[in-house]
Amino acid sequence: MGFRSLSLRTQQIILGLSAGILFACTVVYHIHLEVWGGWNVRWREVLAELAVAATFGLVYQLLADHFQQRKLGPIRALWSLSLVMLGIVFLSGLFGLHYEKGMWFFTHKIPDRTIPGVLVICGMAFLQGAGGAFLLVQLRELVLFKRTAVTVRNWYMLLWSLVGTFGAVVLEKMIPIPYVVEFAIVFAGATIIINVFRLSWVAYLPFRQKIIGLAVSLVMLLVLFAAFSEAVPMRKWNFIIWEADPFVAQYSFALNLTLTLTLVLGILYSVTTLLSLIFHLPTSGDFQRKTDDLAAMRALTQMVGQVFDAQHLPKLVLESVRQFVGEEQIAWLALSDARTGTLRPKVAAMTGIAESQLTRWIDLDAFYAELQTRREPLILNHAVRDHRIHTPGYEIGSLAMMPLITRNEVIGALFVGKTLADGFDEDDAKSLGAFADQVALAIDNARLFEERIEKERLGRELAIAREVQKRLLPDKLPEIPGASLFASYEFAHEVGGDYFDFVQADANRYSFIIGDVSGKGTSAAFYMAALKGTYHALARSDADPRTLLLKANEALSVQKEKNIFITAIAGLLDADTETLTMLRAGHSPAIHIDLHGQVRQLREGGLGLGLTNSKVLAKTFIPITLPLRPGDVFVLYTDGVIESRNAMGEPYGYERLTEALKKCRQEDAAGIHAALLADLNQFTGDLRYFDDLTLIVLKWHGQSVRTHM
Amino acid sequence: MSSFSVTFRTTPAAQILDLNGELDAHTAQDLEVAIQTSLSNGKFALVINGANLRYISSAGLGVFMAFVEEVRESGGDIKIVALQPQVYDTFDLLGFPHLFDVLPTLEEAEAKFMAGELRH
């Protein structure tokens, strides 16, 4: 809407035309005044001054818009400022000189009542006024290099104080108020002082640019001083260009005063620039490093958000360290194993040094121990003197060590070494400390992420494993004449791998097996499946427990992880001969209780399956055969039963199981089973089972209940 | 939950690993790391001191199986000593005395290693 919605080009044309017309009006006014004696009417003079103010206000706006579009950068702004001001000073001097002396195209000394004379005065005044506007526009870019609400406000205060000074002069012409101009000047002076210390651009310059800036601002200072001496109507100050005449003062006194203030601003700004550049010259390197540090820090912070790969992170960290400290340094990162936690950290990545050198030269464990308790960065500025460092030469002059701490735990350490002694100052320690904190955070994040993925993977694996396990268990148990049988299986939330099965081998014989895989998740389910495969292949043809278990052992030894084995008991119940044969392979012993409450633990047996080859295994086997008498109860279970714990951490244990069994031995298998589980649950309370829990109760009631009699 | 720790001792005869606390599926990995560390330091004459081991589960037993072959192939052995009765019972039920040298005292294991008797 309105003027600002027009295209830039149109805006510029309108601004330029308006300024031109207004300026033409002032020229006409001056010609009229000088050549024909003018109108001695106060309001016309005021009107002319307002036209002057508007003209240069528009010129300022025009230039500001232009340089808003193409910014020059601090040094080029200073440079163009010097050149433009030099041109104006030169032209003013040239015209002034000849105007005074009458040596060029003016024949009179002071042609105050000629049209060319007035035109020269107006022309030069315009040039200088535009120069002032240009000066303001360029300084604006420097002063507002770092824009904040305060700097912008101060800058506008300055502009308005200049306008105010102009206004004060005009006001005084109409109504003579005492000290109004002086007050305006003091106010403008104050805003100038505030603005000349806005030099934030200086610190960001590299060393070379600072040197150039120094030269340019010196030139600018001289040029502006020359311009200033032209503008102030005091002869004795005009030491650079003699006899130059203040055109502007003749054109408009208000403009002259405003311009003088602008020049004061320019000169003071040149002075502060000059001083600031000189003082910042020695710190350029430091400042550059600070900026690099910040960049490295930012890169790392980004990494924290992006890298969830704990394997690659250490390398990336060291890459950042190199940017941070410089190429020729050595650095390494040591991390404790996330899984074992407390054990000593291992070197995860290094740069500028080989691991063999590292372990040979440096007593890493001693440093880890110190960082572990110190929990603060440690700087050795004379590493050679430290007893924990034994380099053959002077490879490590100074060494900075930062513990990596997350969630109050030291998870590793970052080491940065320099060949020079005294390589790390207070500042380095601080920024390396901050850097290490970021590294710790990044590593912790990556680890948490991996942990979560692992957990999810395990969770899925567990779900699949459970599904498999469920399918491997028998749907229903065989009906055994003369016996009652009850079995249950409880899935644990973590460890699993129990298996049991019953198969009718032939008319009178029933085979059974109970097993426990020492593993969890899918691998446990896999071994269960292998066991079931072997069992079902054999149980109907050769139900001999010994053969069964040896074959199962063979099947397992083919595809075995070393630390996984199966404990099992295989058995065969012969209803005809009324005998029970059992063979224990490492499994928790079955319990036998007779009618009178006599308890016996059936410990005879041999090694677990998958621990050794079948030849050795066969030698350890001791099958037992028991005659069955009515009232005999056999309890088979996995270690989940006796290892179940209560809230105090006590295991249920064999003793409690037999005690409970004595009490309920009169019931049938289902009743005994229910009583045993109830006792177990009462003991453990609300705790969930940690291990799978299988409980089988077999009770022999006797063939007397046989129906064929 | 369950606490477990391993400390190392080196005697002229063997590398001794003193086990403390409860060795189960959770803590089995700590023992794995400990044994692995001993092996990578070139120590193959290992004595597992169970004097302060309160409990062992089948996953804990699996750790010994995982390494015994490698140790014996390197000319060393894993001897298990000073087990508390209930822990010995677990070893015994699984048949471990068939596979490992399970001895009542540390000194006996050291003496056996000193005598160069690696395989039992």
GROMACS .gro file of C-alpha atoms in nm, chain A residues 188-364:
model
  177
  188ALA     CA    1   2.300   1.606   1.909
  189GLY     CA    2   2.651   1.589   2.056
  190ALA     CA    3   2.533   1.341   2.315
  191THR     CA    4   2.371   1.113   2.057
  192ILE     CA    5   2.684   1.137   1.847
  193ILE     CA    6   2.899   1.027   2.141
  194ILE     CA    7   2.671   0.733   2.201
  195ASN     CA    8   2.682   0.621   1.839
  196VAL     CA    9   3.054   0.655   1.774
  197PHE     CA   10   3.124   0.364   2.007
  198ARG     CA   11   2.924   0.120   1.799
  199LEU     CA   12   3.220  -0.062   1.651
  200SER     CA   13   3.120  -0.425   1.673
  201TRP     CA   14   3.228  -0.483   1.312
  202VAL     CA   15   3.592  -0.422   1.403
  203ALA     CA   16   3.635  -0.735   1.611
  204TYR     CA   17   3.513  -0.964   1.333
  205LEU     CA   18   3.773  -0.853   1.081
  206PRO     CA   19   4.066  -1.078   1.004
  207PHE     CA   20   4.414  -0.937   1.061
  208ARG     CA   21   4.477  -0.826   0.701
  209GLN     CA   22   4.145  -0.647   0.678
  210LYS     CA   23   4.223  -0.469   1.002
  211ILE     CA   24   4.548  -0.334   0.859
  212ILE     CA   25   4.365  -0.211   0.549
  213GLY     CA   26   4.092  -0.064   0.767
  214LEU     CA   27   4.354   0.118   0.968
  215ALA     CA   28   4.495   0.289   0.657
  216VAL     CA   29   4.152   0.369   0.517
  217SER     CA   30   4.021   0.516   0.840
  218LEU     CA   31   4.333   0.732   0.868
  219VAL     CA   32   4.270   0.867   0.517
  220MET     CA   33   3.908   0.921   0.608
  221LEU     CA   34   3.999   1.110   0.922
  222LEU     CA   35   4.219   1.350   0.726
  223VAL     CA   36   3.960   1.395   0.452
  224LEU     CA   37   3.680   1.460   0.696
  225PHE     CA   38   3.895   1.700   0.888
  226ALA     CA   39   3.955   1.891   0.567
  227ALA     CA   40   3.584   1.889   0.494
  228PHE     CA   41   3.518   2.004   0.847
  229SER     CA   42   3.757   2.295   0.815
  230GLU     CA   43   3.571   2.397   0.502
  231ALA     CA   44   3.235   2.376   0.667
  232VAL     CA   45   3.318   2.579   0.974
  233PRO     CA   46   3.328   2.944   0.889
  234MET     CA   47   3.642   3.023   1.079
  235ARG     CA   48   3.936   3.112   0.868
  236LYS     CA   49   4.210   3.020   1.105
  237TRP     CA   50   4.092   2.655   1.107
  238ASN     CA   51   4.122   2.621   0.733
  239PHE     CA   52   4.470   2.484   0.734
  240ILE     CA   53   4.437   2.230   0.461
  241ILE     CA   54   4.270   2.423   0.184
  242TRP     CA   55   4.336   2.785   0.241
  243GLU     CA   56   4.078   3.045   0.182
  244ALA     CA   57   3.803   2.799   0.114
  245ASP     CA   58   3.472   2.963   0.172
  246PRO     CA   59   3.183   2.802   0.353
  247PHE     CA   60   2.931   2.791   0.071
  248VAL     CA   61   2.681   2.609   0.271
  249ALA     CA   62   2.662   2.880   0.533
  250GLN     CA   63   2.555   3.123   0.263
  251TYR     CA   64   2.304   2.875   0.125
  252SER     CA   65   2.148   2.777   0.455
  253PHE     CA   66   2.288   2.830   0.800
  254ALA     CA   67   2.076   2.550   0.944
  255LEU     CA   68   2.212   2.305   0.687
  256ASN     CA   69   2.562   2.425   0.758
  257LEU     CA   70   2.523   2.354   1.128
  258THR     CA   71   2.367   2.012   1.067
  259LEU     CA   72   2.643   1.926   0.824
  260THR     CA   73   2.907   2.037   1.071
  261LEU     CA   74   2.757   1.805   1.331
  262THR     CA   75   2.752   1.524   1.074
  263LEU     CA   76   3.117   1.585   1.004
  264VAL     CA   77   3.192   1.584   1.376
  265LEU     CA   78   3.018   1.249   1.388
  266GLY     CA   79   3.229   1.126   1.094
  267ILE     CA   80   3.553   1.250   1.248
  268LEU     CA   81   3.482   1.107   1.590
  269TYR     CA   82   3.378   0.779   1.432
  270SER     CA   83   3.703   0.772   1.231
  271VAL     CA   84   3.895   0.833   1.552
  272THR     CA   85   3.720   0.556   1.746
  273THR     CA   86   3.755   0.325   1.446
  274LEU     CA   87   4.124   0.400   1.425
  275LEU     CA   88   4.180   0.339   1.795
  276SER     CA   89   3.963   0.033   1.804
  277LEU     CA   90   4.145  -0.117   1.505
  278ILE     CA   91   4.480  -0.049   1.667
  279PHE     CA   92   4.371  -0.209   1.994
  280HIS     CA   93   4.211  -0.505   1.826
  281LEU     CA   94   4.504  -0.571   1.600
  282PRO     CA   95   4.694  -0.795   1.844
  283THR     CA   96   4.383  -0.993   1.939
  284SER     CA   97   4.273  -1.071   1.582
  285GLY     CA   98   4.423  -1.420   1.599
  286ASP     CA   99   4.246  -1.495   1.926
  287PHE     CA  100   3.924  -1.359   1.797
  288GLN     CA  101   3.952  -1.563   1.481
  289ARG     CA  102   4.008  -1.870   1.695
  290LYS     CA  103   3.709  -1.789   1.909
  291THR     CA  104   3.497  -1.769   1.596
  292ASP     CA  105   3.640  -2.101   1.479
  293ASP     CA  106   3.570  -2.249   1.823
  294LEU     CA  107   3.215  -2.134   1.798
  295ALA     CA  108   3.183  -2.285   1.453
  296ALA     CA  109   3.327  -2.615   1.573
  297MET     CA  110   3.095  -2.610   1.873
  298ARG     CA  111   2.799  -2.545   1.651
  299ALA     CA  112   2.902  -2.827   1.420
  300LEU     CA  113   2.924  -3.057   1.719
  301THR     CA  114   2.589  -2.950   1.854
  302GLN     CA  115   2.444  -3.032   1.517
  303MET     CA  116   2.613  -3.367   1.534
  304VAL     CA  117   2.445  -3.432   1.867
  305GLY     CA  118   2.114  -3.400   1.694
  306GLN     CA  119   2.204  -3.608   1.394
  307VAL     CA  120   2.448  -3.883   1.474
  308PHE     CA  121   2.296  -4.173   1.655
  309ASP     CA  122   2.563  -4.411   1.547
  310ALA     CA  123   2.782  -4.480   1.847
  311GLN     CA  124   3.041  -4.647   1.623
  312HIS     CA  125   3.109  -4.346   1.406
  313LEU     CA  126   3.065  -4.077   1.666
  314PRO     CA  127   3.418  -4.097   1.817
  315LYS     CA  128   3.576  -4.035   1.476
  316LEU     CA  129   3.350  -3.739   1.414
  317VAL     CA  130   3.433  -3.599   1.755
  318LEU     CA  131   3.803  -3.611   1.683
  319GLU     CA  132   3.742  -3.447   1.349
  320SER     CA  133   3.582  -3.160   1.539
  321VAL     CA  134   3.870  -3.154   1.785
  322ARG     CA  135   4.109  -3.105   1.497
  323GLN     CA  136   3.916  -2.805   1.377
  324PHE     CA  137   3.904  -2.690   1.733
  325VAL     CA  138   4.268  -2.715   1.826
  326GLY     CA  139   4.444  -2.725   1.493
  327GLU     CA  140   4.578  -2.989   1.260
  328GLU     CA  141   4.917  -3.079   1.402
  329GLN     CA  142   4.788  -3.192   1.739
  330ILE     CA  143   4.715  -3.536   1.873
  331ALA     CA  144   4.390  -3.636   2.032
  332TRP     CA  145   4.216  -3.949   2.141
  333LEU     CA  146   3.886  -4.044   2.287
  334ALA     CA  147   3.846  -4.319   2.542
  335LEU     CA  148   3.509  -4.462   2.627
  336SER     CA  149   3.400  -4.714   2.882
  337ASP     CA  150   3.205  -5.005   2.747
  338ALA     CA  151   2.840  -4.911   2.768
  339ARG     CA  152   2.745  -5.265   2.860
  340THR     CA  153   3.000  -5.350   3.126
  341GLY     CA  154   3.007  -4.995   3.258
  342THR     CA  155   3.254  -4.998   3.541
  343LEU     CA  156   3.550  -5.147   3.360
  344ARG     CA  157   3.825  -4.916   3.239
  345PRO     CA  158   3.769  -4.709   2.927
  346LYS     CA  159   3.903  -4.822   2.593
  347VAL     CA  160   4.048  -4.597   2.326
  348ALA     CA  161   3.764  -4.552   2.080
  349ALA     CA  162   3.936  -4.329   1.828
  350MET     CA  163   4.261  -4.140   1.789
  351THR     CA  164   4.419  -3.891   1.558
  352GLY     CA  165   4.787  -3.801   1.516
  353ILE     CA  166   4.902  -4.097   1.725
  354ALA     CA  167   4.893  -4.477   1.695
  355GLU     CA  168   4.731  -4.689   1.959
  356SER     CA  169   5.053  -4.880   2.022
  357GLN     CA  170   5.234  -4.552   2.095
  358LEU     CA  171   4.952  -4.444   2.316
  359THR     CA  172   4.966  -4.749   2.538
  360ARG     CA  173   5.346  -4.746   2.543
  361TRP     CA  174   5.392  -4.378   2.621
  362ILE     CA  175   5.110  -4.303   2.855
  363ASP     CA  176   4.983  -4.463   3.172
  364LEU     CA  177   4.624  -4.438   3.062
   0.00000   0.00000   0.00000
